[in-house]
Coordinates of C-alpha atoms and ligand atoms in Angstrom, one line a residue:
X1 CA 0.0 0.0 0.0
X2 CA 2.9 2.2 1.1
X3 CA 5.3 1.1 -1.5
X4 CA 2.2 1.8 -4.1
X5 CA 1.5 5.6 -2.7
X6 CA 5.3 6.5 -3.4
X7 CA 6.1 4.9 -6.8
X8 CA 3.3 7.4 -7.5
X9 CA 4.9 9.7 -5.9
X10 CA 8.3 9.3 -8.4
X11 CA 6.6 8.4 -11.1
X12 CA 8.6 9.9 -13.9
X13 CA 5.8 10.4 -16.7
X14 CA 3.5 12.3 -14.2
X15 CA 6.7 14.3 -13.7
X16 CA 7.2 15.0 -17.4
X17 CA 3.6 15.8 -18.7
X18 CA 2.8 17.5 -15.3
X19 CA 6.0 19.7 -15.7
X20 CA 4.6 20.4 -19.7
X21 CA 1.5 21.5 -18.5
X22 CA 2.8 23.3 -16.2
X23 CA 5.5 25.3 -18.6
X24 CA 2.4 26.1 -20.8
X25 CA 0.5 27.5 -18.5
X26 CA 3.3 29.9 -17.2
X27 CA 4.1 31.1 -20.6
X28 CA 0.9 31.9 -21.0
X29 CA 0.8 33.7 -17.7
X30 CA 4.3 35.6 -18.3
X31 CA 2.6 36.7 -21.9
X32 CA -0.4 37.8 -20.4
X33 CA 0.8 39.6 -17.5
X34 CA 4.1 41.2 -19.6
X35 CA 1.8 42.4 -22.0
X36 CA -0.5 44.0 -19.5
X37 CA -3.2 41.6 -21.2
X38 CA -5.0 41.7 -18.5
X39 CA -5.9 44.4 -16.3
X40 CA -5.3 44.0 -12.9
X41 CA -1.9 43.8 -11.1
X42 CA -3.8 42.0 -8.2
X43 CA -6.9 40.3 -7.7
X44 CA -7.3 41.7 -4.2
X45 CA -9.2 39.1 -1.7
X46 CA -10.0 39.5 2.6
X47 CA -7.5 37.3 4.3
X48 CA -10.6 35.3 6.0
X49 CA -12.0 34.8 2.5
X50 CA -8.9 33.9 0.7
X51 CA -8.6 31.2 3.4
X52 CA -11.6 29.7 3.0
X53 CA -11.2 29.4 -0.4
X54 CA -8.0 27.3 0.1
X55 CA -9.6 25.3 2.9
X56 CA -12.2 24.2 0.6
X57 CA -10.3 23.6 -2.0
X58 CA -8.3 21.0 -0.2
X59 CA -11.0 18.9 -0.1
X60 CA -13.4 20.0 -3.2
X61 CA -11.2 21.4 -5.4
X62 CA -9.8 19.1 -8.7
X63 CA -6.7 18.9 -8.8
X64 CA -6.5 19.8 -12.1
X65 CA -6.7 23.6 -11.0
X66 CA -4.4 23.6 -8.3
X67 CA -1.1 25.1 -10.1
X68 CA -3.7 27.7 -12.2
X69 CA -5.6 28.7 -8.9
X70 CA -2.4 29.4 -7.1
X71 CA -1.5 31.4 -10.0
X72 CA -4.6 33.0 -9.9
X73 CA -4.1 34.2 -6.2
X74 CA -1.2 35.8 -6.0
X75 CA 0.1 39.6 -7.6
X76 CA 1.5 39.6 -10.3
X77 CA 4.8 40.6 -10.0
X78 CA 5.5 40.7 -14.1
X79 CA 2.7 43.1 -14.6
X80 CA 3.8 46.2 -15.6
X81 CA 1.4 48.1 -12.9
X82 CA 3.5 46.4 -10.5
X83 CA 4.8 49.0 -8.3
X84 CA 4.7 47.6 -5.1
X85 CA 7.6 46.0 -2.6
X86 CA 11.1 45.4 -4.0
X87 CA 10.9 41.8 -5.0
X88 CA 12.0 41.2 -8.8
X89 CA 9.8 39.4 -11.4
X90 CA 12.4 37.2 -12.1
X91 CA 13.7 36.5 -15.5
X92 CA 12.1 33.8 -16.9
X93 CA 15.2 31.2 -17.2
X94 CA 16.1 31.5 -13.3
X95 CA 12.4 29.7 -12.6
X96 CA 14.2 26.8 -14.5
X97 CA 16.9 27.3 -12.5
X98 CA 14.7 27.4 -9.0
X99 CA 13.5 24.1 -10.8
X100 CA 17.1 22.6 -11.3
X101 CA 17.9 23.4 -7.7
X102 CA 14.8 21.9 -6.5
X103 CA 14.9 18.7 -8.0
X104 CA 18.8 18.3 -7.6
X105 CA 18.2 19.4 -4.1
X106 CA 22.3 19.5 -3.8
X107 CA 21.9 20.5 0.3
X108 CA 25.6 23.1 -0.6
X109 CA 26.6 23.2 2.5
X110 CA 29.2 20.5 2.5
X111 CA 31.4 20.5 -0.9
X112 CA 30.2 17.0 -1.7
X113 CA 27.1 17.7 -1.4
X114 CA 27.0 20.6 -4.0
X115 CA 30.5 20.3 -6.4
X116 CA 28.7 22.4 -8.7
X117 CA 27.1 24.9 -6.6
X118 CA 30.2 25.8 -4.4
X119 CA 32.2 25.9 -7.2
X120 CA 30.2 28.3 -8.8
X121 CA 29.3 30.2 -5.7
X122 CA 33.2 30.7 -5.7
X123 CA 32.8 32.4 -9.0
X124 CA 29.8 35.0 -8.2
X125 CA 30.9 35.8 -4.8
X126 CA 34.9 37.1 -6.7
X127 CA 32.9 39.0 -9.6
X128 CA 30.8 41.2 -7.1
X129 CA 34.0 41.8 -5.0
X130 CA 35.9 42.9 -8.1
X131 CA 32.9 45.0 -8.8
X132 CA 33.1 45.9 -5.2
X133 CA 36.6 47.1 -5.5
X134 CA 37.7 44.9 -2.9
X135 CA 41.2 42.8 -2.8
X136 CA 42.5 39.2 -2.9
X137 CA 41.4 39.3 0.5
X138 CA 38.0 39.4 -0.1
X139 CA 35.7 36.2 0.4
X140 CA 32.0 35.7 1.1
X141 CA 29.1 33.9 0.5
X142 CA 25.3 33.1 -0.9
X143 CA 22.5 32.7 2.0
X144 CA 19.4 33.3 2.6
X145 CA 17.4 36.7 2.5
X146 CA 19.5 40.2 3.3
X147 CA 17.1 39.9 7.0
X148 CA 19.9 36.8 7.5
X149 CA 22.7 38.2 5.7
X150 CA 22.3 41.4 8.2
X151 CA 22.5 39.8 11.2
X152 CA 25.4 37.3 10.3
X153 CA 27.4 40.5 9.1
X154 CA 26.9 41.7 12.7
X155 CA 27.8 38.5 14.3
X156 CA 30.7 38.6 12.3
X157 CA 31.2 42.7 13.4
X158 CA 31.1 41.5 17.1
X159 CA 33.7 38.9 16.2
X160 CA 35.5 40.8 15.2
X161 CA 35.5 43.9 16.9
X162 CA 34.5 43.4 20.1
X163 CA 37.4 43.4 23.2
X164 CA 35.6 40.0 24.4
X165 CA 35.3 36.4 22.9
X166 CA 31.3 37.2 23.2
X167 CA 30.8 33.4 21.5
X168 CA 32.7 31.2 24.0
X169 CA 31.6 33.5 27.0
X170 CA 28.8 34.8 26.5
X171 CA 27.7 38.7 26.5
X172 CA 28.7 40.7 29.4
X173 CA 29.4 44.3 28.6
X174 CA 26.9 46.3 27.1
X175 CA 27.4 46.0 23.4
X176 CA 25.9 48.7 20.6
X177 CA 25.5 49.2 17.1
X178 CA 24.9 52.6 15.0
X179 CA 22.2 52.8 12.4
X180 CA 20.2 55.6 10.6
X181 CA 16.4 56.3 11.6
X182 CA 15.7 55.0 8.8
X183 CA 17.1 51.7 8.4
X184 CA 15.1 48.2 7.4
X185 CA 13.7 46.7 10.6
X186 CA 15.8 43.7 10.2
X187 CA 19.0 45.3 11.5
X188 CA 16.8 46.6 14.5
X189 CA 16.1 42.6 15.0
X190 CA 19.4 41.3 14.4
X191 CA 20.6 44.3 16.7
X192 CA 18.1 42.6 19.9
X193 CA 18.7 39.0 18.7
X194 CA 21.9 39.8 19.6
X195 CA 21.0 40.8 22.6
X196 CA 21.6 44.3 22.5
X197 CA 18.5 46.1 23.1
X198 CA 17.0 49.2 22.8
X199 CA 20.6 50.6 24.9
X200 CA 22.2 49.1 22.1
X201 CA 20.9 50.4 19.4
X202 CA 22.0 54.0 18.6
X203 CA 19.7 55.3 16.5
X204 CA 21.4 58.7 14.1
X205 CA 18.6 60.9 13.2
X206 CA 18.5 62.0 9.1
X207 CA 18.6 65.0 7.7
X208 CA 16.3 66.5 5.6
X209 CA 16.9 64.9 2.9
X210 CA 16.6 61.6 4.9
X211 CA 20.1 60.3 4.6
X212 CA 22.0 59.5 8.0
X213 CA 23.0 62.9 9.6
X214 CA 27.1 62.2 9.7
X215 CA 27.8 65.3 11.4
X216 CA 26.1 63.7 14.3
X217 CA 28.1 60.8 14.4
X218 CA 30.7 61.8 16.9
X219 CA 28.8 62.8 19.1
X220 CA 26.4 60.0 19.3
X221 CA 29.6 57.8 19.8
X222 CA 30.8 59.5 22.7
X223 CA 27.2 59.8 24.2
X224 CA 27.3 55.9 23.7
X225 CA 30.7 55.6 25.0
X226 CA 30.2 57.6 28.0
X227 CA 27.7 55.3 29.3
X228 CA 29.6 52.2 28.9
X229 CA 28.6 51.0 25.7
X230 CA 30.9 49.5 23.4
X231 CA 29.9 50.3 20.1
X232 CA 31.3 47.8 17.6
X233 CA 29.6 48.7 14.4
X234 CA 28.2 51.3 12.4
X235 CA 25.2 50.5 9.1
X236 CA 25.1 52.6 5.9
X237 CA 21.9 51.8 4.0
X238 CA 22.3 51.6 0.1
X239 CA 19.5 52.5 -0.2
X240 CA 16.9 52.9 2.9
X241 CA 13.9 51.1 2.2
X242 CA 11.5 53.4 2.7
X243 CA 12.5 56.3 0.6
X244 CA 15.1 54.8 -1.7
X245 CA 17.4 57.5 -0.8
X246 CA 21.2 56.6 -0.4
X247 CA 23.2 57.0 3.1
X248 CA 26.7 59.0 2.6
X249 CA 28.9 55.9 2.6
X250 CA 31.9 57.6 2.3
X251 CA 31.7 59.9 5.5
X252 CA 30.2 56.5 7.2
X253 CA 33.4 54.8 6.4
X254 CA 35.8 57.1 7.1
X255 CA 33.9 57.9 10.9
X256 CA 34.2 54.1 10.9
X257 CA 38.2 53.8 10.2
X258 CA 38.4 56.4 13.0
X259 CA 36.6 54.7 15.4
X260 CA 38.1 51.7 14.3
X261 CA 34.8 50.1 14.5
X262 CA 33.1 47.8 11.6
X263 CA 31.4 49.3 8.7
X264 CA 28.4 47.3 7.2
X265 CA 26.9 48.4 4.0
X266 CA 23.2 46.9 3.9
X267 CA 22.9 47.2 0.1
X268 CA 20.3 44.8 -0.1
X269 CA 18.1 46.9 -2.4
X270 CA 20.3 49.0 -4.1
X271 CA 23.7 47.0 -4.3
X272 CA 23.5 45.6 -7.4
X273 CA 24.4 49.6 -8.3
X274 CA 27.6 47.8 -8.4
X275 CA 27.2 47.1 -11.7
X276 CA 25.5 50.6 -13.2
X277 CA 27.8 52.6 -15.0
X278 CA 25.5 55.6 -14.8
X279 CA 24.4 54.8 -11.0
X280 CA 27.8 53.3 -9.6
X281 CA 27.9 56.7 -8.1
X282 CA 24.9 56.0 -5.3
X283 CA 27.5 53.8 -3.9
X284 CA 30.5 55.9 -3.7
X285 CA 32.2 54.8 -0.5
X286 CA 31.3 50.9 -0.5
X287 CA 34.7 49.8 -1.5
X288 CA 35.8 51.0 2.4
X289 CA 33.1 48.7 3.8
X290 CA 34.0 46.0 6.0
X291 CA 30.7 43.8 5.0
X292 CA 28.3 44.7 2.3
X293 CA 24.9 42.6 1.4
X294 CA 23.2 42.5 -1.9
X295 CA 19.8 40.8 -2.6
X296 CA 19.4 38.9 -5.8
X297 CA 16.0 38.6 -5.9
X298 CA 15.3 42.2 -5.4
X299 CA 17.2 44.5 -8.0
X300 CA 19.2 41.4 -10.3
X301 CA 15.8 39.7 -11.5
X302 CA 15.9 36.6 -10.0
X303 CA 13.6 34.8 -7.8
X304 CA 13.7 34.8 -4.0
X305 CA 15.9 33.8 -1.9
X306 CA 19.7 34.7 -2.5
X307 CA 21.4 37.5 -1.2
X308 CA 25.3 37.6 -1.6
X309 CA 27.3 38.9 1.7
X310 CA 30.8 40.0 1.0
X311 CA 33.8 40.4 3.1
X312 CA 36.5 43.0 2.8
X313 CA 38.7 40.6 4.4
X314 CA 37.7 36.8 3.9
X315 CA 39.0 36.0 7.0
X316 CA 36.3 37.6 9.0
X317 CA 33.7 35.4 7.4
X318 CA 35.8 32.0 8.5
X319 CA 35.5 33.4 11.8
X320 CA 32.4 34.5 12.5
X321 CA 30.5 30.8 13.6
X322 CA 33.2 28.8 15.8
X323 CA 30.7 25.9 16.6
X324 CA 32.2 22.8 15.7
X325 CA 30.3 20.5 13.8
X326 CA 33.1 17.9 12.9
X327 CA 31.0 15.1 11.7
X328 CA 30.0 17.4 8.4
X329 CA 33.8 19.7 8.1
X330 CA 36.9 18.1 8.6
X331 CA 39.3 21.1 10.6
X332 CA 41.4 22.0 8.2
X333 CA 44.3 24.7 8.2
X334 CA 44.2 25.6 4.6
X335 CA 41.4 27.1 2.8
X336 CA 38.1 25.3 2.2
X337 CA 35.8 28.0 0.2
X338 CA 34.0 24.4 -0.8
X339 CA 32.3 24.1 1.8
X340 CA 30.0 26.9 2.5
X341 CA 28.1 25.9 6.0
X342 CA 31.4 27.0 7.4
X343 CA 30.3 30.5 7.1
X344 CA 26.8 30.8 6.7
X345 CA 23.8 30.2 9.2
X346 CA 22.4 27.9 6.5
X347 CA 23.0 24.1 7.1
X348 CA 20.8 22.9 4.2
X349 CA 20.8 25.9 1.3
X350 CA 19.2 25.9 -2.0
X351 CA 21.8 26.0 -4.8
X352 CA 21.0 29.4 -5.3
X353 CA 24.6 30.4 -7.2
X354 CA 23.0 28.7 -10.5
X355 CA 20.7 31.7 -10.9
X356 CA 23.7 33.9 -10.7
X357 CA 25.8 32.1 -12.8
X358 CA 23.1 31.7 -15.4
X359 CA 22.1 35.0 -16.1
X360 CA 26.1 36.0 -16.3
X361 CA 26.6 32.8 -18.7
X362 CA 23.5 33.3 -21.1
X363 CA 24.1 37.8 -20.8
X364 CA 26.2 38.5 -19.5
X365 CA 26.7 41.1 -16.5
X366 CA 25.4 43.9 -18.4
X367 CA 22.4 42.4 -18.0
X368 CA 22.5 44.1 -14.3
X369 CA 23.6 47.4 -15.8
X370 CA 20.6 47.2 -18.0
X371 CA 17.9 46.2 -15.6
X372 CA 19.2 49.0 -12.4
X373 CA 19.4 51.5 -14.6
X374 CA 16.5 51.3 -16.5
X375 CA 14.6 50.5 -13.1
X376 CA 16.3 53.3 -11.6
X377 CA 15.9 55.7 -14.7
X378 CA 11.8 55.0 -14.4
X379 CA 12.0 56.2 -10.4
X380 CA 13.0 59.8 -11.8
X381 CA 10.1 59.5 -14.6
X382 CA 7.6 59.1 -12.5
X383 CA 9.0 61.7 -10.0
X384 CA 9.0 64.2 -12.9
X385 CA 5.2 63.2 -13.9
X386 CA 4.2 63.8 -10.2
X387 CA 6.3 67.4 -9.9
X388 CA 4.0 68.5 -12.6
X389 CA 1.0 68.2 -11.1
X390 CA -0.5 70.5 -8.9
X391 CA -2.2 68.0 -6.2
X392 CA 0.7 66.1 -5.9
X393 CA 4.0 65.8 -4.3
X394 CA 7.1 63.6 -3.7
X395 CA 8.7 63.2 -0.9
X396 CA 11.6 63.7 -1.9
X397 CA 13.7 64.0 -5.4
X398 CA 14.5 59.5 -5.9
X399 CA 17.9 58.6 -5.9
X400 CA 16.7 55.0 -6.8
X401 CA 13.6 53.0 -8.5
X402 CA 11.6 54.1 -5.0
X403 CA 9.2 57.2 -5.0
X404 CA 7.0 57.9 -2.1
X405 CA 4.6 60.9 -2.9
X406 CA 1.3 61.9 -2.0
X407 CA -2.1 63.9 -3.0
X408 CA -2.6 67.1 -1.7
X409 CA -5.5 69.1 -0.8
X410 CA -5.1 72.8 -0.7
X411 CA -5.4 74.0 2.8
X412 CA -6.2 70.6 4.5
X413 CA -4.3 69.4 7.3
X414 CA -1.8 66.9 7.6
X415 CA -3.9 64.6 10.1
X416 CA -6.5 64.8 7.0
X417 CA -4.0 64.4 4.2
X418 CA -2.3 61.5 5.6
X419 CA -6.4 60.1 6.0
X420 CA -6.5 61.0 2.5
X421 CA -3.4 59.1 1.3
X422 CA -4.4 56.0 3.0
X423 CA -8.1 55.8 2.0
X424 CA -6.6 56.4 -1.5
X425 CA -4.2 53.5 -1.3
X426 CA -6.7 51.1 -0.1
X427 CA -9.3 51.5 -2.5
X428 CA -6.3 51.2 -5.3
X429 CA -5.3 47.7 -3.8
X430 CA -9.1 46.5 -3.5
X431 CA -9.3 48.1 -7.6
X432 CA -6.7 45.9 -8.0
X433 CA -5.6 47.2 -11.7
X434 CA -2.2 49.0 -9.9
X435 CA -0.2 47.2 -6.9
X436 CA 1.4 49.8 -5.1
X437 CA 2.3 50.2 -1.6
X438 CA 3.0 52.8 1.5
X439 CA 4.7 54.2 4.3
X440 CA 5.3 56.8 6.9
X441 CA 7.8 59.4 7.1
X442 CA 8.1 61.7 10.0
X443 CA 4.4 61.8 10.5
X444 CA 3.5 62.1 6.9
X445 CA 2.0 59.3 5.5
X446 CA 3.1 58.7 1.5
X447 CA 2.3 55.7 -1.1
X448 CA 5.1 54.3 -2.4
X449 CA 6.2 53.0 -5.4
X450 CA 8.8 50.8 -6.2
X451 CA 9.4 50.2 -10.3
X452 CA 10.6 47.0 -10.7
X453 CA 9.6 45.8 -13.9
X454 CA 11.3 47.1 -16.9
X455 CA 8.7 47.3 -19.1
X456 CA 6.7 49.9 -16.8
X457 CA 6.7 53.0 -18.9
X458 CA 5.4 56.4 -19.3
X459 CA 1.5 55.7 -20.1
X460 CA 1.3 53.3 -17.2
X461 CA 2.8 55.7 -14.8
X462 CA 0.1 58.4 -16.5
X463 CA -2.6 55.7 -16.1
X464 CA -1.6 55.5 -12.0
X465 CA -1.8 59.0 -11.9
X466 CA -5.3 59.4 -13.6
X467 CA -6.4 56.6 -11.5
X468 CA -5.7 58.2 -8.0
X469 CA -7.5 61.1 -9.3
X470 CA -10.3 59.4 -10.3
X471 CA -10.3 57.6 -7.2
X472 CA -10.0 61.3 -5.2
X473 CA -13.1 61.9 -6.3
X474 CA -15.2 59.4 -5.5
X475 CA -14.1 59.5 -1.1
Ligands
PLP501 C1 14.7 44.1 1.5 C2 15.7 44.7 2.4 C3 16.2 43.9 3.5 C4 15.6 42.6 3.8 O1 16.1 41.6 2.8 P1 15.3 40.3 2.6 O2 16.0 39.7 1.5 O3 13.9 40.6 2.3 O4 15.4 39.5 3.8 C5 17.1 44.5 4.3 N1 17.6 45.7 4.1 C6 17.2 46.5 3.0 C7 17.8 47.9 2.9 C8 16.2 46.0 2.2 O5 15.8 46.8 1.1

């Protein structure tokens, strides 16, 4: 009975016309949705409903649907009124890489139990470090999310930096990091994972222009300092999530060199800038970072997870997880870049390098150049659009492929505005024909948008616009 159930299971020819189907009916998605054939960007549903529709379906529901309603439910991140959070629709080949890994199901941490996918790892991680401008010295690894890159970059900062052997002994002192206002919430939760705390997390105001206010730097360090806290790191965000706009790396490196204290670059958005000619600028700085993380899935179009950490000085990544596990890595003195789970917090990782390595092999790495600067060139389309009309505003002038702006009433308050702005951005998502998204800056609240599809242009950011309007007027 068992042994029946499980040759089903494997059977190849279910595999084969199953995986057919299955191809057809993503191509015909992809066309649809890339060609805008259809109109929405989301078929918004209630949380309670959508799970009673999958509840039911579980027992009701022929199976025959189940790939094309789970297609059917989600946003469509290849539509070109896509605007929302920073994911990438991923170029088509790297699903059939996601497909490769998943079926090969090479675990990578151990050399033997990924040849290919360490060895190709080795390749990725030396191209962005050249791009980088970092040494011979400089190592890394695939893992993932940037949420776990983060917070092995600090582990590897405490390592490092920090006066005590904080992994053998535990934490003692009171230990702190430095971050803008504005940083992702993940380096907040890596920061009290750590066990920092709110003492331990210094928080630097932004300026007006919402990049970290360096010329409060010193002065936050020896606040710190004079009550006892030993601040071992310092976080430039390339760019912040929220507004897209780019710390000063430069002045964050050089106060880190000072202070002799770690400097982590959490490009996770915006460091795949790397490889723009015409944007390599928003990064100026990045080569003095200790540790810098860059997200695969989110600006270098392919599918989620893998995020590449990199190490000014490879030795810091060797370091960072001391826990022996000697039953999977023999101790050795010389190098072992084969096997990966030294260094990362995976044990089991998908073999994410192949969607790297095939994008580079098939077009090379100007493929990146083309798809952040194009992405980033939209951002300052759409910003112009919205500076030319009079109820509207952005935020601020985009550095990057994010925009947050808002509608503006003459002579209504902010309390009322920021009611506004959300009442407009709700009844967009139930619409469903545009995905975009929102957030809050000092007080103000904005919708967001992130370009993230290529193929967004000019008469769909027109179409958005006359959309809100039309939308104004019916609250
Ligand atoms: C998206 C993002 C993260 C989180 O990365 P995940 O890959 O979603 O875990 C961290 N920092 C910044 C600046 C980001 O944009």
């Amino acid at each position: 009975m068992h042994k029946k159930l499980l040759e089903q299971v494997y059977k190849t020819s279910d595999f084969n016309s199953n995986g057919h189907l299955l191809i057809d009916q993503l191509t015909s998605h992809l066309e649809d949705k890339l060609n805008a054939s259809s109109r929405n960007a989301i078929n918004w549903n209630e949380p309670e409903k959508e799970l009673l529709f999958w509840k039911y379906f579980l027992i009701n529901g022929n199976e025959k649907d189940l790939f094309q309603e789970i297609t059917k439910h989600t946003t469509y991140i290849h539509h070109p009124h896509y605007l929302g959070h920073q994911v990438s629709p991923p170029a088509p080949i790297t699903a059939l890489t996601g497909v490769i890994s998943s079926l090969l199901n090479n675990g990578t941490a151990v050399y033997e139990m990924g040849m290919a996918s360490n060895a190709i790892e080795r390749i990725i991680i030396e191209l962005i470090c050249t791009k980088i401008g970092f040494n011979e010295s400089s190592g890394g690894f695939l893992t993932s999310g940037g949420t776990l890159a983060n917070l092995t970059a600090l582990l590897s900062a405490r390592k490092a930096i920090s006066k005590k052997d904080i992994w053998n002994e535990g934490n003692q002192n009171q230990l702190g990091i430095m971050v803008s206002e504005e940083a992702h919430y993940c380096v907040d939760r890596a920061a009290r994972i750590m066990g920092l705390g709110d003492q331990g997390i210094i928080k630097v105001p932004v300026t007006s222009e919402f990049r970290m206010d360096t010329s409060l730097l010193e002065s936050k360090f020896e606040e710190a300092e004079a009550k006892g806290i030993e601040i071992f790191a310092i976080i430039g965000s390339a760019p912040s999530t929220a507004t897209g706009i780019f710390d000063d790396l430069e002045a964050i490196g050089f106060f880190a060199k000072k202070r002799k204290i770690w400097f982590h670059v959490d490009g996770a958005h915006g460091g795949a800038g790397i490889f723009s000619k015409k944007y390599r600028h928003t990064l100026n700085g990045i080569d003095i970072a200790d540790s810098v993380v860059i997200d695969g899935h989110k600006m270098m179009m392919m599918p989620a997870l893998t995020t590449a950490l990199l190490y000014k000085n490879e030795v810091n990544a060797k370091a960072t997880f001391r826990q022996k596990a000697d039953y999977l890595l023999s101790d050795s003195e010389h190098e072992d870049w084969y096997n990966s789970g030294k260094r990362t917090f995976e044990c089991t990782k998908n073999m994410m390098s192949i969607h790297w390595f095939t994008l580079l092999k098939l077009y090379g790495e100007e493929v990146f150049d083309a798809n952040v600067t194009q992405l980033y060139d939209l951002g300052a389309v759409f910003a112009n659009l919205i500076e030319k009309e009079p109820n509207f505003e952005v935020a601020l002038k985009p550095m990057s492929n994010i925009v947050c702006f808002r509608y503006l009433e003459p002579g209504m308050s902010t309390e009322h505005l920021n009611e506004l702005n959300v009442k407009i951005r709700q009844a967009l998502l139930e619409d469903g024909e545009f995905y975009i998204v929102q957030t809050k800056l000092k007080g103000v609240h904005y919708m967001r948008i992130t370009v993230m599809n290529p193929f967004t242009n000019l008469q769909h950011f027109k179409a958005l616009i006359e959309k809100i309007k039309l939308i104004k007027s019916t609250i």
